[in-house]
Every structure is written in C-alpha cells, then in structure tokens.
Amino acid sequence: MDSAGFPTVRMRRLRRTAGLRAMARETRVSASQLIAPLFVRKGKNVREEISSLPGVFRTSPDTALREAEEFRKLGIPSVILSGIPERKDEEGTEAWDDEAAVQQTARLLKKEIPDLVVMTDVCLDEYTSHGHCGVIRNGEVDNDATLPLLAKAALSHARAGADVVAPSDMMDGRVAAIRAALDDHRFAERAILAYSAKTASAFYGPFREAADSAPKFGDRRGYQMDAGNSREAMREIELDLQEGADAVMVKPALPCLDTIAKARARFDCPIAAYNVSGEYAMVKAAGRNGWIDEKRVTCEVLTSIVRAGADWILTYHAKEAAAWLADGTFLA
Ligand code: PBG
C-alpha cells in the first residue's frame, strides 16, 4: 500500500467528469443479466395490470409472446413464467397439466423465439386451494409427499420446452427429486435454478396478489428460511448444489445482499438474486408519489445487487432497466 495521503492523494480526481466516473465505475450491469418475470393465464389477448405491481401484467400466452419479443429487442435473454391456474385444488393438480398456462406459454415462446431462455417457477402455491407450497397432511405441509408432485410439475414444464426449471417451494430434497425425474425422461440437458436461500418474507405480498397465492391458513415460516439467517443460507445452497442444482438463487435481494456476497465468495456456480415484487412496489409507489426518483433508485438497486455478487437478476424492472442501459442513461 502506498503511504501517501492528502494532499498528494485526492479521491475526487477520478470523479471530476462523467467520462472519468464511467471509467472508474467498478460495477457494470448488463441487460444480459436480467430475467423478466411473466404471470401467465389461459386465454387470448389477456393483459390485466396487477394493481400492486404497476407496469406488470397477467398475460395470456399470445400477449406473453409479444412481451417476450420486446424483451429480446432490448437484449434481455430470459423470462421466468409463473402460472395462474383456471382452478385450484388440494394437491395443485393443474401444476403438472400439459395444457396449463405455463406449459402453453413455454411451448409458444420456444417455437417463436427459440433462443429465448425460458425458465419456469416450479411450485404448488399458485395451484393449491389452501395456498401452501406443498400438500397438507395432518394440518402441516408434508415435505416428502410434495416431492413427487414438484417433480411432475417440473417434468411437464420440460416437456413444454422449458430450458430451466426453478423450484421455489423450499421443500428439502426437491432438487434431487426433480433432477432424477428429468434424467429418467431424457431431459438430462435441462437445467435447474434452485431458489435455495429464500426467506419467509413480507416482500412477496404483491406477487401473492398477482397469483392469488397467499396461504389460506398459517404462513410459510415452517418451510421458508428465517429472515435473520445467512449461515443457514450457505447450507441450503450447498445441499442444492449437491443435489444437482446448476445455479442457485438468493431471495429477496436487497434484504439479503450480505447473503449474496457470502455465497459469491464460497460458490462458483451462477448466483441469481430475485429483486422481488415488494421491492419493486416500494420503488414504484414512492416514485409515483414524487418522493424518490424511480429511475435513479432502480439503477442503484440493480447495481448494488450486482456489486454484492449476483450474476443474474430477476426483476420486474427488467424492461425499463434494459431501455436505460440501451440509451446510455442507466446511472447517468
Ligand atoms: C412461489 C413464489 C413466490 C415468489 C416467487 N415464487 C411467492 C411466495 O413464496 O410466497 C415471490 C416473488 C416475488 O415476490 O416477486 N411460487
């Protein structure tokens, strides 16, 4: 280390002009890191704005395709599909229906935009009448009874063409169960992005409104992680990698930047961070009230997630951020 200090050293020299600041910036966000979430339901020409997620829509397969075409034009390589079923039941059977909205959309997207990376959220909560992420036995979410159902759902998504299946349920052993099911059915080449470190967070509120998936009794603390834990997150990630996950996720992003950084230091696989619905809703709401500058706050948020160590970001701001990256106004 050099021992020189002020006035020889002046940290402000490299902050003097926009050009110098741009060159000195350590963290760069690229549209190629973004994954855009889509909520899909059956039908034609559906485009319903979600009230707690302004600018985000429930779409039918055809409108989802039009959205995805816009994402591609902006350099966003990937979407992740969450399904809104026609009917809910105790076991969430529509989750593995080959004709359900996620499956129809995945098929259409892969046919029309073959190089789009199609990911699917694998979970039961959108599909169960009780809103939990697994089957209920004796009043509790039964881990082992849920695994074959998740495997069936993931397999159905793979059959529809999903490149990456992303289990978000937090059951123990789901990655191994899904890997085995895919391998047994000649889908050994399809990847798994595990929602590994997912805390029981109040930041998922708007998503649950969008998918009508709030639990009808109790909450998710019996399977999602405690918000105070980061060492436990490392164990979750390690287990998912042992079970065959190709990439792992930390969620939500901003409350877990330390977990992202720790995971980056320990694991060499791609790390995704989910900038979740509540994080987006807060920024949108404050922006609409004129209390913050939405664009600048969003750019800071995404930059901080990459700075912490994330390779991929799932964000409802994907389209806007990609446009700002393209026109040179991102963080400008
Ligand atoms: C479960 C799932 C949830 C989210 C993604 N997948 C909801 C939950 O666990 O309650 C939340 C994502 C967000 O808030 O944006 N299928």
CSV table of C-alpha atoms in Angstrom, one decimal, residues 38-42 59 61 80-106 119-136 146 149-158 160 162 165-169 195 207-208 210-216 220 223:
chain,number,residue,atom,x,y,z
A,38,LEU,CA,-44.2,-13.1,-16.5
A,39,PHE,CA,-47.5,-14.1,-15.0
A,40,VAL,CA,-49.4,-16.2,-17.4
A,41,ARG,CA,-53.0,-17.4,-17.6
A,42,LYS,CA,-55.0,-19.1,-20.3
A,59,THR,CA,-51.0,-12.2,-19.8
A,61,PRO,CA,-49.7,-17.0,-24.0
A,80,ILE,CA,-39.4,-16.8,-15.9
A,81,LEU,CA,-43.0,-17.9,-16.0
A,82,SER,CA,-45.4,-18.1,-13.1
A,83,GLY,CA,-48.8,-19.7,-13.7
A,84,ILE,CA,-52.3,-18.5,-12.7
A,85,PRO,CA,-54.5,-21.6,-12.9
A,86,GLU,CA,-58.1,-22.0,-14.0
A,87,ARG,CA,-58.9,-24.0,-10.9
A,88,LYS,CA,-57.2,-24.7,-7.6
A,89,ASP,CA,-57.5,-27.9,-5.6
A,90,GLU,CA,-56.0,-29.6,-2.6
A,91,GLU,CA,-52.9,-31.0,-4.4
A,92,GLY,CA,-52.5,-28.3,-7.1
A,93,THR,CA,-53.0,-30.7,-10.0
A,94,GLU,CA,-53.0,-28.0,-12.6
A,95,ALA,CA,-49.3,-27.5,-11.9
A,96,TRP,CA,-48.5,-30.6,-14.0
A,97,ASP,CA,-51.2,-30.2,-16.6
A,98,ASP,CA,-49.5,-30.2,-20.0
A,99,GLU,CA,-52.2,-27.8,-21.2
A,100,ALA,CA,-52.0,-25.3,-18.4
A,101,ALA,CA,-50.9,-21.7,-19.0
A,102,VAL,CA,-47.2,-22.1,-18.2
A,103,GLN,CA,-46.9,-25.1,-20.4
A,104,GLN,CA,-48.8,-23.5,-23.3
A,105,THR,CA,-46.7,-20.3,-23.0
A,106,ALA,CA,-43.4,-22.2,-22.8
A,119,MET,CA,-37.4,-20.5,-17.1
A,120,THR,CA,-40.4,-21.7,-15.1
A,121,ASP,CA,-41.3,-21.2,-11.5
A,122,VAL,CA,-41.9,-24.7,-10.1
A,123,CYS,CA,-44.2,-24.5,-7.0
A,124,LEU,CA,-47.6,-25.6,-5.9
A,125,ASP,CA,-48.8,-22.5,-4.0
A,126,GLU,CA,-50.5,-20.9,-7.1
A,127,TYR,CA,-52.3,-24.1,-7.7
A,128,THR,CA,-53.4,-25.3,-4.3
A,129,SER,CA,-56.8,-24.3,-2.8
A,130,HIS,CA,-55.0,-23.7,0.6
A,131,GLY,CA,-52.2,-21.6,-1.0
A,132,HIS,CA,-49.3,-23.6,0.6
A,133,CYS,CA,-46.3,-24.7,-1.4
A,134,GLY,CA,-46.9,-28.4,-0.7
A,135,VAL,CA,-49.6,-30.9,0.1
A,136,ILE,CA,-51.2,-30.8,3.6
A,146,THR,CA,-44.8,-33.0,-2.0
A,149,LEU,CA,-45.7,-33.6,-7.3
A,150,LEU,CA,-43.0,-31.0,-7.8
A,151,ALA,CA,-41.1,-33.5,-9.9
A,152,LYS,CA,-44.2,-34.0,-12.1
A,153,ALA,CA,-44.7,-30.2,-12.5
A,154,ALA,CA,-41.0,-29.7,-13.5
A,155,LEU,CA,-41.2,-32.6,-15.9
A,156,SER,CA,-44.3,-31.1,-17.5
A,157,HIS,CA,-42.5,-27.8,-17.9
A,158,ALA,CA,-39.5,-29.6,-19.5
A,160,ALA,CA,-43.3,-28.0,-22.9
A,162,ALA,CA,-38.5,-25.0,-20.6
A,165,VAL,CA,-36.9,-25.2,-14.2
A,166,ALA,CA,-36.8,-23.2,-11.0
A,167,PRO,CA,-38.2,-24.8,-7.8
A,168,SER,CA,-39.3,-22.1,-5.4
A,169,ASP,CA,-41.1,-24.2,-2.8
A,195,TYR,CA,-34.5,-20.9,-5.2
A,207,PHE,CA,-46.7,-11.5,-6.1
A,208,ARG,CA,-49.3,-13.3,-3.9
A,210,ALA,CA,-50.9,-11.3,-8.7
A,211,ALA,CA,-51.1,-15.1,-8.4
A,212,ASP,CA,-53.8,-15.2,-5.7
A,213,SER,CA,-51.5,-17.5,-3.8
A,214,ALA,CA,-51.5,-16.2,-0.2
A,215,PRO,CA,-51.8,-19.1,2.3
A,216,LYS,CA,-55.4,-19.5,3.5
A,220,ARG,CA,-44.7,-20.1,5.2
A,223,TYR,CA,-40.5,-24.1,5.2
